[in-house]
Structure formats: C-alpha cells, structure tokens
PDB file of C-alpha atoms in Angstrom:
ATOM      1  CA  TYR B   1       8.556 -20.382   1.695  1.00 43.00           C
ATOM      2  CA  TYR B   2       5.758 -21.931   3.710  1.00 46.00           C
ATOM      3  CA  ASP B   3       6.185 -24.630   6.368  1.00 50.00           C
ATOM      4  CA  ASN B   4       4.116 -27.514   5.034  1.00 49.00           C
ATOM      5  CA  GLY B   5       3.897 -29.187   8.457  1.00 53.00           C
ATOM      6  CA  GLU B   6       6.432 -31.868   7.648  1.00 49.00           C
ATOM      7  CA  GLY B   7       9.377 -29.948   9.067  1.00 44.00           C
ATOM      8  CA  PHE B   8      10.614 -28.466   5.828  1.00 40.00           C
ATOM      9  CA  PRO B   9       9.426 -25.541   3.739  1.00 47.00           C
ATOM     10  CA  ALA B  10       7.509 -26.000   0.522  1.00 52.00           C
ATOM     11  CA  LYS B  11       8.399 -23.708  -2.368  1.00 56.00           C
ATOM     12  CA  GLY B  12       5.753 -21.544  -3.998  1.00 59.00           C
ATOM     13  CA  MET B  13       3.469 -18.609  -3.369  1.00 61.00           C
ATOM     14  CA  TYR B  14       0.802 -18.998  -0.677  1.00 64.00           C
ATOM     15  CA  TYR B  15      -1.989 -16.854   0.721  1.00 65.00           C
ATOM     16  CA  CYS B  16      -4.208 -17.161   3.778  1.00 67.00           C
ATOM     17  CA  ASP B  17      -7.835 -17.937   2.921  1.00 69.00           C
ATOM     18  CA  GLU B  18     -10.907 -16.774   4.872  1.00 70.00           C
ATOM     19  CA  SER B  19     -10.759 -19.812   7.181  1.00 73.00           C
ATOM     20  CA  GLY B  20      -7.174 -19.035   8.205  1.00 66.00           C
ATOM     21  CA  GLY B  21      -5.716 -21.894   6.158  1.00 66.00           C
ATOM     22  CA  TRP B  22      -2.904 -21.552   3.646  1.00 66.00           C
ATOM     23  CA  LYS B  23      -3.630 -22.026  -0.048  1.00 67.00           C
ATOM     24  CA  LYS B  24      -1.044 -22.294  -2.773  1.00 64.00           C
ATOM     25  CA  LEU B  25      -1.377 -20.037  -5.795  1.00 62.00           C
ATOM     26  CA  GLY B  26      -1.551 -22.526  -8.612  1.00 59.00           C
ATOM     27  CA  GLY B  27      -2.537 -22.937 -12.181  1.00 52.00           C
ATOM     28  CA  ALA B  28      -1.841 -20.037 -14.476  1.00 56.00           C
ATOM     29  CA  ILE B  29       0.809 -17.453 -13.774  1.00 59.00           C
ATOM     30  CA  PRO B  30      -0.832 -14.927 -11.423  1.00 70.00           C
ATOM     31  CA  ASN B  31      -2.088 -11.679 -12.884  1.00 86.00           C
ATOM     32  CA  VAL B  32       0.202  -9.161 -11.152  1.00 90.00           C
ATOM     33  CA  LYS B  33       0.775  -5.460 -11.778  1.00 93.00           C
ATOM     34  CA  SER B  34       2.973  -3.065  -9.859  1.00 94.00           C
ATOM     35  CA  VAL B  35       4.178   0.525  -9.910  1.00 95.00           C
ATOM     36  CA  SER B  36       6.902   2.197  -7.893  1.00 94.00           C
ATOM     37  CA  ALA B  37       8.473   5.627  -7.592  1.00 94.00           C
ATOM     38  CA  THR B  38      11.378   7.223  -5.730  1.00 91.00           C
ATOM     39  CA  ASN B  39      10.888  10.949  -6.345  1.00 90.00           C
ATOM     40  CA  LYS B  40       9.998  13.081  -3.302  1.00 87.00           C
ATOM     41  CA  VAL B  41       6.433  14.409  -3.242  1.00 88.00           C
ATOM     42  CA  CYS B  42       4.849  16.439  -0.444  1.00 84.00           C
ATOM     43  CA  ILE B  43       1.332  17.282   0.686  1.00 83.00           C
ATOM     44  CA  ASN B  44       0.030  20.307   2.551  1.00 80.00           C
ATOM     45  CA  GLY B  45      -2.331  20.161   5.489  1.00 76.00           C
ATOM     46  CA  GLY B  46      -5.976  20.256   4.494  1.00 79.00           C
ATOM     47  CA  SER B  47      -5.220  18.726   1.083  1.00 83.00           C
ATOM     48  CA  THR B  48      -6.429  15.447  -0.401  1.00 87.00           C
ATOM     49  CA  ALA B  49      -4.960  14.094  -3.644  1.00 91.00           C
ATOM     50  CA  ASP B  50      -4.026  11.001  -5.592  1.00 95.00           C
ATOM     51  CA  LEU B  51      -0.536   9.943  -4.514  1.00 94.00           C
ATOM     52  CA  PRO B  52       1.609  10.544  -7.624  1.00 95.00           C
ATOM     53  CA  SER B  53       2.652   7.426  -9.551  1.00 95.00           C
ATOM     54  CA  MET B  54       0.462   5.142  -7.393  1.00 96.00           C
ATOM     55  CA  SER B  55      -2.283   3.990  -9.765  1.00 97.00           C
ATOM     56  CA  ILE B  56      -2.814   0.755 -11.681  1.00 97.00           C
ATOM     57  CA  THR B  57      -5.445  -0.202 -14.254  1.00 97.00           C
ATOM     58  CA  MET B  58      -5.939  -3.959 -14.355  1.00 95.00           C
ATOM     59  CA  THR B  59      -8.410  -6.334 -16.018  1.00 94.00           C
ATOM     60  CA  THR B  60      -9.521  -9.193 -13.773  1.00 93.00           C
ATOM     61  CA  GLY B  61     -11.962 -12.033 -13.723  1.00 90.00           C
ATOM     62  CA  ASN B  62     -14.647 -12.263 -11.050  1.00 91.00           C
ATOM     63  CA  SER B  63     -12.033 -12.860  -8.350  1.00 91.00           C
ATOM     64  CA  GLU B  64     -10.175 -11.750  -5.272  1.00 91.00           C
ATOM     65  CA  VAL B  65      -7.231  -9.385  -5.415  1.00 93.00           C
ATOM     66  CA  LEU B  66      -4.508  -8.791  -2.866  1.00 92.00           C
ATOM     67  CA  ILE B  67      -3.286  -5.183  -2.734  1.00 93.00           C
ATOM     68  CA  PHE B  68       0.015  -4.118  -1.184  1.00 93.00           C
ATOM     69  CA  PHE B  69       1.010  -0.486  -0.635  1.00 91.00           C
ATOM     70  CA  SER B  70       4.132   0.714   1.141  1.00 88.00           C
ATOM     71  CA  ALA B  71       5.826   4.092   1.483  1.00 87.00           C
ATOM     72  CA  GLU B  72       8.507   5.917   3.430  1.00 83.00           C
ATOM     73  CA  VAL B  73       6.906   8.931   5.165  1.00 80.00           C
ATOM     74  CA  ALA B  74       8.581  12.019   6.630  1.00 75.00           C
ATOM     75  CA  GLN B  75       6.909  14.600   8.836  1.00 64.00           C
ATOM     76  CA  GLY B  76       7.066  18.069   7.300  1.00 56.00           C
ATOM     77  CA  VAL B  77       6.026  20.216  10.261  1.00 49.00           C
ATOM     78  CA  VAL B  78       8.015  20.579  13.465  1.00 46.00           C
ATOM     79  CA  THR B  79       5.310  22.094  15.638  1.00 48.00           C
ATOM     80  CA  ASP B  80       2.122  20.108  15.043  1.00 52.00           C
ATOM     81  CA  ASN B  81       2.839  16.377  14.656  1.00 55.00           C
ATOM     82  CA  GLN B  82       0.018  16.259  12.080  1.00 64.00           C
ATOM     83  CA  PRO B  83      -1.205  12.944  10.674  1.00 69.00           C
ATOM     84  CA  ILE B  84      -1.073  11.865   7.056  1.00 76.00           C
ATOM     85  CA  TYR B  85      -3.728   9.404   5.906  1.00 80.00           C
ATOM     86  CA  PHE B  86      -3.331   6.913   3.047  1.00 85.00           C
ATOM     87  CA  ARG B  87      -6.348   5.202   1.451  1.00 88.00           C
ATOM     88  CA  LEU B  88      -6.594   2.383  -1.069  1.00 92.00           C
ATOM     89  CA  ASN B  89      -9.247   3.060  -3.675  1.00 94.00           C
ATOM     90  CA  ILE B  90     -10.821   0.761  -6.275  1.00 96.00           C
ATOM     91  CA  ASP B  91     -12.942   2.307  -9.030  1.00 96.00           C
ATOM     92  CA  GLY B  92     -13.578   5.485  -7.012  1.00 94.00           C
ATOM     93  CA  THR B  93     -14.462   3.754  -3.715  1.00 92.00           C
ATOM     94  CA  ASP B  94     -12.172   3.828  -0.677  1.00 89.00           C
ATOM     95  CA  ILE B  95     -11.649   0.290   0.607  1.00 88.00           C
ATOM     96  CA  ALA B  96      -8.919   0.530   3.257  1.00 79.00           C
ATOM     97  CA  THR B  97      -7.177   3.288   5.156  1.00 74.00           C
ATOM     98  CA  THR B  98      -4.269   3.809   7.486  1.00 69.00           C
ATOM     99  CA  GLU B  99      -3.005   6.762   9.444  1.00 56.00           C
ATOM    100  CA  ARG B 100       0.694   7.462   9.653  1.00 54.00           C
ATOM    101  CA  LYS B 101       1.265   9.711  12.622  1.00 50.00           C
ATOM    102  CA  VAL B 102       4.962  10.340  13.087  1.00 44.00           C
ATOM    103  CA  ILE B 103       5.548   9.879  16.812  1.00 38.00           C
ATOM    104  CA  ASP B 104       8.785  11.829  17.067  1.00 39.00           C
ATOM    105  CA  MET B 105       8.583  15.259  15.515  1.00 38.00           C
ATOM    106  CA  VAL B 106      11.050  15.235  12.640  1.00 41.00           C
ATOM    107  CA  TYR B 107      12.559  18.320  11.088  1.00 41.00           C
ATOM    108  CA  TRP B 108      14.335  17.737   7.810  1.00 41.00           C
ATOM    109  CA  ALA B 109      14.900  21.215   6.373  1.00 41.00           C
ATOM    110  CA  ASP B 110      18.195  20.006   4.911  1.00 42.00           C
ATOM    111  CA  ASP B 111      16.738  16.685   3.720  1.00 49.00           C
ATOM    112  CA  SER B 112      18.589  15.037   6.593  1.00 50.00           C
ATOM    113  CA  GLY B 113      15.592  13.802   8.552  1.00 55.00           C
ATOM    114  CA  ALA B 114      14.316  10.278   9.000  1.00 63.00           C
ATOM    115  CA  TYR B 115      11.656   8.534   6.938  1.00 69.00           C
ATOM    116  CA  PHE B 116       9.316   6.058   8.611  1.00 73.00           C
ATOM    117  CA  PRO B 117       7.629   3.105   6.865  1.00 76.00           C
ATOM    118  CA  THR B 118       3.889   2.746   6.470  1.00 80.00           C
ATOM    119  CA  SER B 119       1.892   0.126   4.603  1.00 82.00           C
ATOM    120  CA  ILE B 120      -1.548  -1.248   3.791  1.00 85.00           C
ATOM    121  CA  ILE B 121      -2.267  -4.857   2.814  1.00 87.00           C
ATOM    122  CA  HIS B 122      -5.870  -5.520   1.808  1.00 89.00           C
ATOM    123  CA  ARG B 123      -7.810  -8.327   0.141  1.00 90.00           C
ATOM    124  CA  ALA B 124     -10.924  -7.470  -1.877  1.00 92.00           C
ATOM    125  CA  THR B 125     -13.338  -9.140  -4.289  1.00 93.00           C
ATOM    126  CA  VAL B 126     -13.776  -7.533  -7.702  1.00 95.00           C
ATOM    127  CA  ALA B 127     -16.144  -8.252 -10.569  1.00 95.00           C
ATOM    128  CA  GLU B 128     -14.909  -9.263 -13.992  1.00 94.00           C
ATOM    129  CA  GLY B 129     -13.650  -6.291 -15.990  1.00 95.00           C
ATOM    130  CA  SER B 130     -11.226  -3.398 -15.921  1.00 97.00           C
ATOM    131  CA  HIS B 131     -10.509  -1.766 -12.560  1.00 97.00           C
ATOM    132  CA  ALA B 132      -8.644   1.340 -11.403  1.00 97.00           C
ATOM    133  CA  PHE B 133      -6.578   0.811  -8.236  1.00 97.00           C
ATOM    134  CA  LYS B 134      -4.959   3.847  -6.628  1.00 96.00           C
ATOM    135  CA  VAL B 135      -3.675   5.390  -3.409  1.00 94.00           C
ATOM    136  CA  ILE B 136      -5.106   8.657  -2.107  1.00 91.00           C
ATOM    137  CA  TRP B 137      -3.371  10.662   0.581  1.00 88.00           C
ATOM    138  CA  GLN B 138      -4.531  13.453   2.869  1.00 82.00           C
ATOM    139  CA  GLY B 139      -2.719  15.834   5.201  1.00 77.00           C
ATOM    140  CA  GLU B 140      -4.253  17.501   8.227  1.00 72.00           C
ATOM    141  CA  GLY B 141      -3.607  20.931   9.721  1.00 68.00           C
ATOM    142  CA  GLY B 142      -1.762  23.739   7.972  1.00 64.00           C
ATOM    143  CA  GLY B 143       1.565  24.116   6.238  1.00 63.00           C
ATOM    144  CA  GLN B 144       3.499  21.264   4.717  1.00 64.00           C
ATOM    145  CA  CYS B 145       2.227  18.114   6.396  1.00 70.00           C
ATOM    146  CA  GLY B 146       4.708  15.569   5.101  1.00 76.00           C
ATOM    147  CA  CYS B 147       6.466  13.898   2.203  1.00 81.00           C
ATOM    148  CA  VAL B 148       7.081  10.467   0.740  1.00 84.00           C
ATOM    149  CA  GLU B 149       9.905   9.247  -1.432  1.00 84.00           C
ATOM    150  CA  GLU B 150      10.089   5.506  -2.023  1.00 88.00           C
ATOM    151  CA  ARG B 151       6.653   4.001  -2.569  1.00 91.00           C
ATOM    152  CA  GLU B 152       5.132   0.961  -4.244  1.00 95.00           C
ATOM    153  CA  LEU B 153       1.686  -0.368  -5.138  1.00 95.00           C
ATOM    154  CA  ILE B 154       1.183  -4.044  -6.108  1.00 95.00           C
ATOM    155  CA  VAL B 155      -2.074  -5.771  -7.137  1.00 95.00           C
ATOM    156  CA  VAL B 156      -2.240  -9.593  -7.371  1.00 92.00           C
ATOM    157  CA  GLU B 157      -5.293 -11.427  -8.721  1.00 92.00           C
ATOM    158  CA  LEU B 158      -5.603 -14.506  -6.493  1.00 86.00           C
ATOM    159  CA  ASN B 159      -8.102 -16.823  -8.171  1.00 72.00           C
ATOM    160  CA  GLN B 160      -8.332 -16.679 -11.917  1.00 56.00           C
TER     161      GLN B 160
END
C-alpha cells in the first residue's frame, strides 16, 4: 500500500523514481522472475564463487529493472570475524555490492548458531535482450568463512 496523500492508502505496486516521487506500476503485468533456495552452502576464506541457486536469465525491453537479493548469513569462524561480500552481477559485470560482517562472533558447530540477514536492493538500466542476473559471494581470510541457508533473488522489469 502507498499513502496517496488523501489520508488513505491506494492499492497497487509503486516504485520511487529518480526524482524521489512515487510511480505506480501500470499497464501490462510486470515481467518478474525469482529464485529461492533453503539448502545450506558455505564458502571458504579466499574463495570467490557464484552463490548456488542465485541466477536468473531474463529477456527485457530497453528498460529499468529492480533487483532484490536477501540471505541469512552465519559466521563460520570463531577467531577471525571475517567478512563475506555479496555482489549483484548483470551479464558478467558487478553492479552493486554489500559486506556482511558478523559483529558478534558466532560459533555454530552443532548448527545451533544464529543467522543474520543481509540484502541488496538495486535499480539498473538494461538494453533490450536476454540478460544473466546472478549473485557472487566472496569470503576473506582462511578456513570456513561463513554459510547461508535461506536466500532469494528477484528481478522486476519496471517500464515495459
């Protein structure tokens, strides 16, 4: 819901345009693709890889896309508090990055530790054609850097 300024919410999907104003998604049903996974995957320090199950191939017009990525991250090393980086990538080019540095050192040898949320939301312009959207992750240091379980990647074409 979006407050339309008349004291009651208006139904529909809205996004914030470059001027800071709200625009309603209208016309055709939006071109939306998503993937999600719940299996635990881990990365070692010094490694960079595609995050398993986090890639989408999507055909768009010459338009803007809104990309959402979220994951639950657990620290894998007690002694180092090493960061894990996540990057959004379109057609082989990194477009946005975040660093998830677990503040409290978490030890979950018995799978009893806490997972912490991280996310990236990014808007980009793409040319007409087929595009590969994916998430790349990287661990620093040595040993097992961290793991993710629940994760999701969503791509929405805004103006068709």
